[in-house]
Short mmCIF file of N, CA, C and O in Angstrom, two decimals:
data_model
loop_
_atom_site.label_atom_id
_atom_site.label_comp_id
_atom_site.label_asym_id
_atom_site.label_seq_id
_atom_site.Cartn_x
_atom_site.Cartn_y
_atom_site.Cartn_z
N MET A 102 57.92 -138.06 76.00
CA MET A 102 58.82 -137.21 75.75
C MET A 102 60.33 -137.27 75.08
O MET A 102 61.14 -137.27 74.23
N LEU A 103 60.97 -137.99 76.31
CA LEU A 103 62.20 -138.63 76.28
C LEU A 103 62.38 -139.11 74.73
O LEU A 103 63.64 -139.14 73.75
N ALA A 104 61.57 -140.14 74.68
CA ALA A 104 61.77 -141.09 73.20
C ALA A 104 61.63 -140.48 72.29
O ALA A 104 62.22 -141.09 71.43
N GLN A 105 60.92 -139.57 72.22
CA GLN A 105 61.08 -138.97 70.95
C GLN A 105 61.89 -138.19 70.72
O GLN A 105 62.56 -137.31 69.39
N ALA A 106 62.51 -137.29 72.09
CA ALA A 106 63.51 -136.76 71.63
C ALA A 106 65.16 -137.31 71.36
O ALA A 106 65.70 -136.85 70.48
N ASP A 107 65.04 -138.59 71.90
CA ASP A 107 66.34 -139.53 71.83
C ASP A 107 65.84 -139.71 69.76
O ASP A 107 67.00 -139.66 69.29
N GLN A 108 64.65 -140.15 69.73
CA GLN A 108 64.65 -140.46 68.11
C GLN A 108 64.83 -139.57 67.25
O GLN A 108 65.79 -140.08 66.23
N TYR A 109 64.68 -138.15 67.78
CA TYR A 109 64.62 -136.81 66.84
C TYR A 109 66.68 -137.27 66.46
O TYR A 109 66.74 -136.51 65.53
N ALA A 110 67.07 -136.91 67.82
CA ALA A 110 68.61 -136.91 67.62
C ALA A 110 69.30 -137.94 67.08
O ALA A 110 70.15 -137.49 66.30
N GLN A 111 68.72 -138.78 66.97
CA GLN A 111 69.19 -140.42 66.11
C GLN A 111 68.87 -139.75 64.80
O GLN A 111 69.66 -139.95 64.09
N LYS A 112 67.84 -139.45 64.56
CA LYS A 112 67.55 -139.08 63.21
C LYS A 112 68.30 -137.82 62.46
O LYS A 112 68.44 -137.88 61.52
N ASN A 113 68.39 -136.97 63.19
CA ASN A 113 69.17 -135.41 62.53
C ASN A 113 70.21 -134.99 64.23
O ASN A 113 70.14 -134.44 64.39
N PRO A 114 71.48 -136.42 63.81
CA PRO A 114 72.49 -135.88 64.60
C PRO A 114 73.40 -134.56 64.52
O PRO A 114 73.98 -134.04 65.57
N GLN A 115 72.98 -133.95 63.57
CA GLN A 115 73.35 -132.62 63.16
C GLN A 115 72.86 -131.04 63.61
O GLN A 115 73.15 -130.25 63.52
N ASN A 116 71.42 -131.58 63.94
CA ASN A 116 70.85 -130.63 64.61
C ASN A 116 71.09 -130.12 65.69
O ASN A 116 70.02 -130.18 66.74
N TYR A 117 72.03 -129.75 65.95
CA TYR A 117 72.24 -129.69 67.71
C TYR A 117 71.27 -128.69 68.35
O TYR A 117 70.85 -128.91 69.32
N ARG A 118 71.31 -127.38 67.88
CA ARG A 118 70.27 -126.68 68.70
C ARG A 118 69.15 -127.16 68.82
O ARG A 118 68.45 -127.01 70.02
N ASP A 119 68.42 -127.72 68.28
CA ASP A 119 66.99 -128.55 68.24
C ASP A 119 67.19 -129.68 68.97
O ASP A 119 66.23 -129.49 69.61
N ILE A 120 68.47 -130.64 68.96
CA ILE A 120 68.35 -131.31 70.10
C ILE A 120 68.29 -130.64 71.30
O ILE A 120 67.95 -131.27 72.34
N ILE A 121 69.50 -129.70 71.62
CA ILE A 121 69.59 -129.39 73.04
C ILE A 121 68.00 -128.85 73.52
O ILE A 121 67.97 -128.81 74.36
N ASP A 122 67.66 -127.95 72.39
CA ASP A 122 66.25 -127.49 73.18
C ASP A 122 65.16 -128.71 73.66
O ASP A 122 64.94 -128.38 74.70
N ARG A 123 64.94 -129.57 73.14
CA ARG A 123 64.42 -130.91 73.07
C ARG A 123 64.70 -131.68 74.60
O ARG A 123 64.00 -131.39 75.07
N TYR A 124 66.36 -131.76 74.61
CA TYR A 124 66.60 -132.06 76.00
C TYR A 124 66.59 -131.33 77.18
O TYR A 124 66.10 -131.65 78.30
N ARG A 125 66.28 -129.72 77.06
CA ARG A 125 66.18 -128.89 78.07
C ARG A 125 64.86 -128.68 78.22
O ARG A 125 64.72 -128.75 79.79
N GLN A 126 64.06 -129.35 77.47
CA GLN A 126 62.51 -129.31 77.66
C GLN A 126 62.49 -130.03 78.56
O GLN A 126 61.47 -130.14 80.00
N ILE A 127 62.65 -131.08 78.32
CA ILE A 127 62.38 -132.37 79.04
C ILE A 127 62.76 -132.26 80.52
O ILE A 127 63.04 -132.75 81.08
N GLN A 128 64.59 -131.81 80.34
CA GLN A 128 65.13 -131.20 81.70
C GLN A 128 64.23 -130.57 82.79
O GLN A 128 64.47 -131.19 83.96
N PHE A 129 63.55 -129.86 82.40
CA PHE A 129 62.67 -129.32 83.37
C PHE A 129 61.77 -129.86 83.90
O PHE A 129 61.30 -129.90 85.11
N LYS A 130 60.88 -130.71 83.20
CA LYS A 130 60.04 -131.75 83.67
C LYS A 130 60.44 -132.94 84.28
O LYS A 130 59.86 -133.48 84.82
N VAL A 131 61.85 -133.34 84.11
CA VAL A 131 62.21 -134.47 84.57
C VAL A 131 62.69 -134.27 86.23
O VAL A 131 63.15 -135.31 86.94
N GLU A 132 62.93 -132.68 86.63
CA GLU A 132 63.74 -132.54 87.66
C GLU A 132 63.57 -133.13 88.95
O GLU A 132 62.31 -133.22 89.13
N GLY A 133 64.56 -133.64 89.40
CA GLY A 133 63.89 -134.48 90.90
C GLY A 133 63.57 -135.82 90.52
O GLY A 133 63.04 -136.68 91.75
N THR A 134 63.64 -136.22 89.42
CA THR A 134 63.35 -137.74 88.95
C THR A 134 64.36 -138.66 89.10
O THR A 134 65.54 -138.03 88.47
N ALA A 135 64.07 -140.48 88.59
CA ALA A 135 65.17 -140.80 88.75
C ALA A 135 65.62 -140.75 87.23
O ALA A 135 66.61 -140.95 87.08
N GLN A 136 64.70 -140.03 86.21
CA GLN A 136 65.41 -139.63 85.02
C GLN A 136 65.93 -138.67 84.43
O GLN A 136 66.74 -138.08 83.40
N SER A 137 66.34 -137.82 85.76
CA SER A 137 67.05 -136.43 85.71
C SER A 137 68.46 -136.89 85.42
O SER A 137 68.81 -135.87 84.35
N ASP A 138 69.23 -137.36 85.71
CA ASP A 138 70.51 -137.84 85.66
C ASP A 138 70.94 -138.23 84.28
O ASP A 138 71.64 -137.81 83.29
N ALA A 139 70.06 -138.87 83.70
CA ALA A 139 69.91 -139.58 82.41
C ALA A 139 69.97 -138.47 81.42
O ALA A 139 70.68 -138.37 80.56
N VAL A 140 68.70 -137.49 81.29
CA VAL A 140 68.82 -136.28 80.58
C VAL A 140 70.05 -135.40 80.83
O VAL A 140 70.48 -134.98 79.64
N GLN A 141 70.37 -135.25 81.92
CA GLN A 141 71.32 -134.10 82.27
C GLN A 141 72.74 -134.82 81.23
O GLN A 141 73.38 -134.23 80.31
N ARG A 142 72.91 -136.36 81.43
CA ARG A 142 74.11 -136.87 80.51
C ARG A 142 73.76 -136.57 78.83
O ARG A 142 74.89 -136.30 78.36
N LYS A 143 72.66 -136.72 78.61
CA LYS A 143 72.41 -136.91 76.94
C LYS A 143 72.68 -135.19 76.90
O LYS A 143 72.91 -135.15 75.69
N LEU A 144 72.41 -134.35 77.72
CA LEU A 144 71.99 -132.94 77.59
C LEU A 144 73.40 -132.78 77.32
O LEU A 144 74.06 -131.78 76.29
N GLU A 145 74.45 -132.76 78.18
CA GLU A 145 75.75 -132.66 78.47
C GLU A 145 76.63 -133.17 76.92
O GLU A 145 77.55 -132.52 76.26
N ASP A 146 76.14 -134.65 76.50
CA ASP A 146 76.93 -135.16 75.32
C ASP A 146 76.47 -134.17 73.74
O ASP A 146 78.02 -133.87 73.45
N VAL A 147 75.62 -133.75 73.99
CA VAL A 147 75.17 -133.12 72.77
C VAL A 147 75.76 -131.48 72.86
O VAL A 147 76.15 -131.14 71.56
N MET A 148 75.79 -131.05 73.69
CA MET A 148 76.11 -129.94 74.13
C MET A 148 77.63 -129.91 73.51
O MET A 148 78.36 -129.37 72.76
N LEU A 149 78.52 -130.76 74.19
CA LEU A 149 79.85 -131.14 73.70
C LEU A 149 79.98 -131.78 72.49
O LEU A 149 80.91 -131.09 72.00
N ARG A 150 79.23 -132.42 71.47
CA ARG A 150 79.28 -132.50 70.52
C ARG A 150 78.98 -131.14 69.55
O ARG A 150 80.10 -130.81 68.52
N HIS A 151 78.19 -130.36 70.08
CA HIS A 151 78.08 -129.36 69.24
C HIS A 151 79.37 -127.85 69.52
O HIS A 151 79.36 -127.76 68.40
N GLN A 152 79.63 -127.79 70.75
CA GLN A 152 81.22 -127.26 70.72
C GLN A 152 82.10 -127.45 70.14
O GLN A 152 83.12 -126.94 69.41
N THR A 153 82.11 -129.06 69.66
CA THR A 153 83.16 -129.31 69.19
C THR A 153 83.16 -129.48 67.70
O THR A 153 84.28 -128.71 66.73
N ALA A 154 82.24 -129.54 67.01
CA ALA A 154 81.83 -129.21 65.71
C ALA A 154 81.72 -127.68 65.70
O ALA A 154 82.59 -127.41 64.29
N LEU A 155 81.46 -126.88 66.28
CA LEU A 155 81.70 -125.31 66.44
C LEU A 155 82.89 -124.87 66.25
O LEU A 155 83.22 -124.29 65.01
N ARG A 156 83.98 -125.64 67.05
CA ARG A 156 85.14 -124.81 67.14
C ARG A 156 86.10 -125.29 65.63
O ARG A 156 86.26 -124.54 65.53
N GLN A 157 85.53 -126.59 65.33
CA GLN A 157 86.03 -127.03 63.90
C GLN A 157 86.08 -126.25 63.11
O GLN A 157 86.65 -125.57 62.19
N LYS A 158 84.35 -125.77 62.68
CA LYS A 158 83.83 -125.10 61.48
C LYS A 158 84.72 -123.98 61.60
O LYS A 158 85.04 -123.16 60.43
N ILE A 159 84.78 -123.02 62.72
CA ILE A 159 84.95 -121.97 62.96
C ILE A 159 86.95 -121.76 62.71
O ILE A 159 86.98 -121.06 61.90
N GLN A 160 87.72 -122.62 62.85
CA GLN A 160 89.18 -122.97 62.52
C GLN A 160 88.92 -122.89 60.87
O GLN A 160 89.70 -122.45 60.70
N GLU A 161 87.76 -123.87 60.38
CA GLU A 161 88.52 -123.97 59.22
C GLU A 161 87.97 -122.54 58.49
O GLU A 161 88.67 -122.28 57.12
N CYS A 162 86.68 -122.03 58.67
CA CYS A 162 86.34 -120.65 58.52
C CYS A 162 87.48 -119.89 58.21
O CYS A 162 88.03 -118.95 57.40
N GLU A 163 87.94 -119.75 59.68
CA GLU A 163 89.25 -118.50 59.74
C GLU A 163 90.39 -119.14 59.03
O GLU A 163 90.94 -117.60 58.52
N THR A 164 90.50 -120.20 58.85
CA THR A 164 91.94 -119.87 57.88
C THR A 164 91.74 -119.76 56.80
O THR A 164 92.29 -118.95 55.65
N LYS A 165 90.31 -120.15 56.05
CA LYS A 165 89.97 -119.93 54.40
C LYS A 165 89.95 -117.74 54.44
O LYS A 165 90.15 -117.87 53.53
N MET A 166 89.14 -117.61 55.66
CA MET A 166 89.32 -116.16 55.34
C MET A 166 90.59 -115.82 55.53
O MET A 166 91.14 -114.63 55.00
N ASN A 167 91.55 -115.83 56.63
CA ASN A 167 92.90 -115.29 56.46
C ASN A 167 93.55 -115.50 55.42
O ASN A 167 94.41 -114.54 54.63
N ASP A 168 93.54 -116.82 54.67
CA ASP A 168 93.96 -116.98 53.59
C ASP A 168 93.94 -115.69 52.54
O ASP A 168 94.86 -115.49 51.61
N LYS A 169 92.26 -115.64 52.16
CA LYS A 169 91.70 -114.81 51.31
C LYS A 169 91.99 -113.47 51.35
O LYS A 169 92.49 -112.30 51.02
N ALA A 170 92.41 -113.00 52.42
CA ALA A 170 92.41 -111.74 53.35
C ALA A 170 93.65 -111.04 52.92
O ALA A 170 94.12 -110.37 52.85
N ARG A 171 94.89 -112.38 53.37
CA ARG A 171 96.43 -112.04 53.12
C ARG A 171 96.60 -111.93 51.40
O ARG A 171 97.62 -111.14 50.95
N ALA A 172 95.57 -112.61 50.84
CA ALA A 172 95.66 -112.34 49.21
C ALA A 172 94.83 -110.50 48.68
O ALA A 172 95.00 -110.79 47.63
N GLY A 173 94.32 -110.35 49.81
CA GLY A 173 93.65 -109.13 49.57
C GLY A 173 92.50 -109.16 48.66
O GLY A 173 91.85 -108.02 48.24
N ASN A 174 92.16 -110.23 49.08
CA ASN A 174 90.49 -110.44 48.69
C ASN A 174 89.52 -110.25 49.78
O ASN A 174 88.73 -111.02 50.32
N ALA A 175 89.70 -109.09 50.56
CA ALA A 175 88.44 -108.62 51.46
C ALA A 175 87.26 -109.74 51.49
O ALA A 175 86.53 -109.94 52.36
N GLN A 176 86.60 -109.05 50.23
CA GLN A 176 84.92 -109.56 49.99
C GLN A 176 84.99 -111.16 50.03
O GLN A 176 83.72 -111.64 50.68
N GLU A 177 85.82 -111.72 49.45
CA GLU A 177 85.78 -113.14 49.60
C GLU A 177 86.04 -113.56 51.11
O GLU A 177 85.53 -114.69 51.19
N ALA A 178 86.86 -113.13 51.56
CA ALA A 178 87.41 -113.27 52.84
C ALA A 178 86.11 -113.05 54.04
O ALA A 178 85.70 -114.06 54.56
N PHE A 179 85.16 -111.95 53.59
CA PHE A 179 84.34 -111.98 54.11
C PHE A 179 83.00 -113.05 54.00
O PHE A 179 82.18 -113.86 54.89
N ALA A 180 82.97 -113.51 52.73
CA ALA A 180 82.08 -114.33 51.96
C ALA A 180 82.31 -115.82 52.74
O ALA A 180 81.21 -116.47 52.53
N VAL A 181 83.29 -116.25 53.36
CA VAL A 181 83.56 -117.71 53.38
C VAL A 181 82.33 -117.46 54.72
O VAL A 181 81.98 -118.77 54.75
N TRP A 182 82.12 -116.65 55.30
CA TRP A 182 81.29 -116.50 56.67
C TRP A 182 79.95 -116.68 55.95
O TRP A 182 78.90 -117.43 57.11
N LYS A 183 79.36 -116.27 55.01
CA LYS A 183 77.93 -116.26 54.50
C LYS A 183 77.43 -117.67 54.72
O LYS A 183 76.26 -118.18 54.89
N ASP A 184 78.41 -118.79 54.30
CA ASP A 184 77.45 -120.78 54.36
C ASP A 184 77.78 -120.93 55.68
O ASP A 184 77.82 -122.26 55.81
N PHE A 185 78.03 -119.95 56.84
CA PHE A 185 78.36 -120.69 58.26
C PHE A 185 77.08 -121.85 58.35
O PHE A 185 75.87 -120.64 58.60
N PRO A 186 77.20 -122.59 59.13
CA PRO A 186 75.39 -123.76 59.13
C PRO A 186 75.19 -123.03 60.61
O PRO A 186 75.51 -122.57 61.52
N ALA A 187 73.74 -122.72 59.99
CA ALA A 187 72.79 -122.47 61.20
C ALA A 187 72.68 -123.13 62.62
O ALA A 187 72.40 -122.97 63.63
N ASN A 188 72.82 -124.44 61.84
CA ASN A 188 72.94 -125.33 63.50
C ASN A 188 73.46 -125.41 64.17
O ASN A 188 73.95 -125.77 65.56
N LEU A 189 74.81 -124.74 63.84
CA LEU A 189 76.25 -124.75 64.87
C LEU A 189 75.99 -123.24 65.46
O LEU A 189 76.59 -123.14 66.37
N ARG A 190 75.32 -122.23 64.74
CA ARG A 190 75.08 -120.26 65.57
C ARG A 190 74.89 -120.56 66.63
O ARG A 190 73.83 -120.88 67.07
N THR A 191 75.44 -119.99 67.50
CA THR A 191 75.01 -118.84 68.53
C THR A 191 75.32 -117.87 68.84
O THR A 191 76.04 -117.12 67.91
N ARG A 192 74.88 -117.20 69.72
CA ARG A 192 74.78 -115.53 70.02
C ARG A 192 76.38 -115.63 70.13
O ARG A 192 77.22 -114.69 69.91
N GLU A 193 77.33 -116.28 71.05
CA GLU A 193 78.81 -116.47 71.53
C GLU A 193 79.62 -116.53 70.39
O GLU A 193 80.18 -116.15 69.72
N SER A 194 79.01 -117.77 69.36
CA SER A 194 79.61 -118.09 68.05
C SER A 194 79.54 -116.68 66.85
O SER A 194 80.59 -116.17 66.18
N ASP A 195 78.24 -115.97 67.19
CA ASP A 195 78.37 -114.77 66.03
C ASP A 195 79.45 -113.62 66.94
O ASP A 195 79.85 -113.10 65.65
N GLN A 196 79.25 -113.55 67.90
CA GLN A 196 80.37 -112.38 68.14
C GLN A 196 81.92 -113.05 68.06
O GLN A 196 82.25 -112.17 67.65
N GLN A 197 82.48 -114.62 68.47
CA GLN A 197 83.63 -114.52 67.82
C GLN A 197 83.72 -114.18 66.47
O GLN A 197 84.72 -113.99 66.09
N VAL A 198 82.89 -114.69 65.57
CA VAL A 198 82.95 -114.44 64.04
C VAL A 198 83.10 -113.24 63.99
O VAL A 198 84.26 -112.62 63.14
N GLN A 199 82.35 -112.29 64.90
CA GLN A 199 82.58 -110.67 64.34
C GLN A 199 83.85 -110.25 64.67
O GLN A 199 84.47 -109.66 63.98
N GLN A 200 84.38 -110.85 65.69
CA GLN A 200 85.58 -110.68 66.35
C GLN A 200 86.97 -110.51 65.20
O GLN A 200 87.63 -109.99 64.96
N LEU A 201 86.65 -111.97 64.55
CA LEU A 201 87.74 -112.48 63.78
C LEU A 201 87.24 -111.75 62.61
O LEU A 201 88.71 -111.44 61.62
N LEU A 202 86.51 -111.37 62.08
CA LEU A 202 86.38 -110.33 60.84
C LEU A 202 87.04 -109.09 61.25
O LEU A 202 87.63 -108.74 60.32
N GLU A 203 86.69 -108.72 62.15
CA GLU A 203 86.99 -107.21 62.40
C GLU A 203 88.88 -107.14 62.48
O GLU A 203 89.40 -106.25 62.26
N ARG A 204 89.33 -108.25 63.12
CA ARG A 204 90.78 -108.38 63.28
C ARG A 204 90.88 -108.73 61.64
O ARG A 204 92.37 -108.08 61.11
N ALA A 205 90.39 -109.59 60.82
CA ALA A 205 91.21 -110.09 59.22
C ALA A 205 91.04 -108.94 58.26
O ALA A 205 91.85 -108.80 57.36
N LEU A 206 89.94 -108.09 58.71
CA LEU A 206 89.26 -107.48 57.03
C LEU A 206 90.02 -106.06 56.79
O LEU A 206 90.29 -105.38 58.42
N PRO A 207 90.47 -105.06 56.22
CA PRO A 207 90.81 -103.98 56.52
C PRO A 207 90.14 -102.95 57.27
O PRO A 207 88.68 -102.84 57.26
N PRO A 208 90.38 -101.76 57.92
CA PRO A 208 90.01 -100.73 58.35
C PRO A 208 88.75 -100.26 57.41
O PRO A 208 89.22 -99.69 56.43
N GLY A 209 87.40 -100.06 57.79
CA GLY A 209 85.83 -99.12 57.03
C GLY A 209 86.00 -100.37 55.93
O GLY A 209 85.42 -100.15 54.59
N PHE A 210 86.03 -101.72 56.17
CA PHE A 210 85.95 -102.54 55.18
C PHE A 210 84.06 -102.57 55.17
O PHE A 210 83.42 -102.74 55.94
N SER A 211 83.24 -102.61 53.91
CA SER A 211 82.20 -102.77 53.92
C SER A 211 81.64 -103.47 53.17
O SER A 211 82.25 -103.68 51.76
N PRO A 212 80.86 -104.86 53.38
CA PRO A 212 80.51 -106.26 52.21
C PRO A 212 79.64 -105.66 51.29
O PRO A 212 79.19 -104.74 51.37
N LYS A 213 79.91 -106.22 50.10
CA LYS A 213 78.63 -105.93 49.23
C LYS A 213 77.56 -106.74 49.14
O LYS A 213 77.52 -107.86 49.51
#
């Protein structure tokens, strides 16, 4: 399973959520074995890469959104987030985006 997860991670380096899921499944199975530390390191590495990519993308989208909102284009500001990559999304990132939208868009804004 570990070799398959490593192979998947190598072929699909941007599919963070799937890679994390694979390593987590393995982590439970190897707990207490010699491979436990190696799997933990791999999991931590991909989680760090995911968080780094997530922060960068949120920052990029936030800048675009704020520029459009300042220009009075609330709908375009909202639309910036429509193409946010699914492979980066988490429950926490969705909450963060929601907060950013609430701060940037005019009160009572309703997307079309």
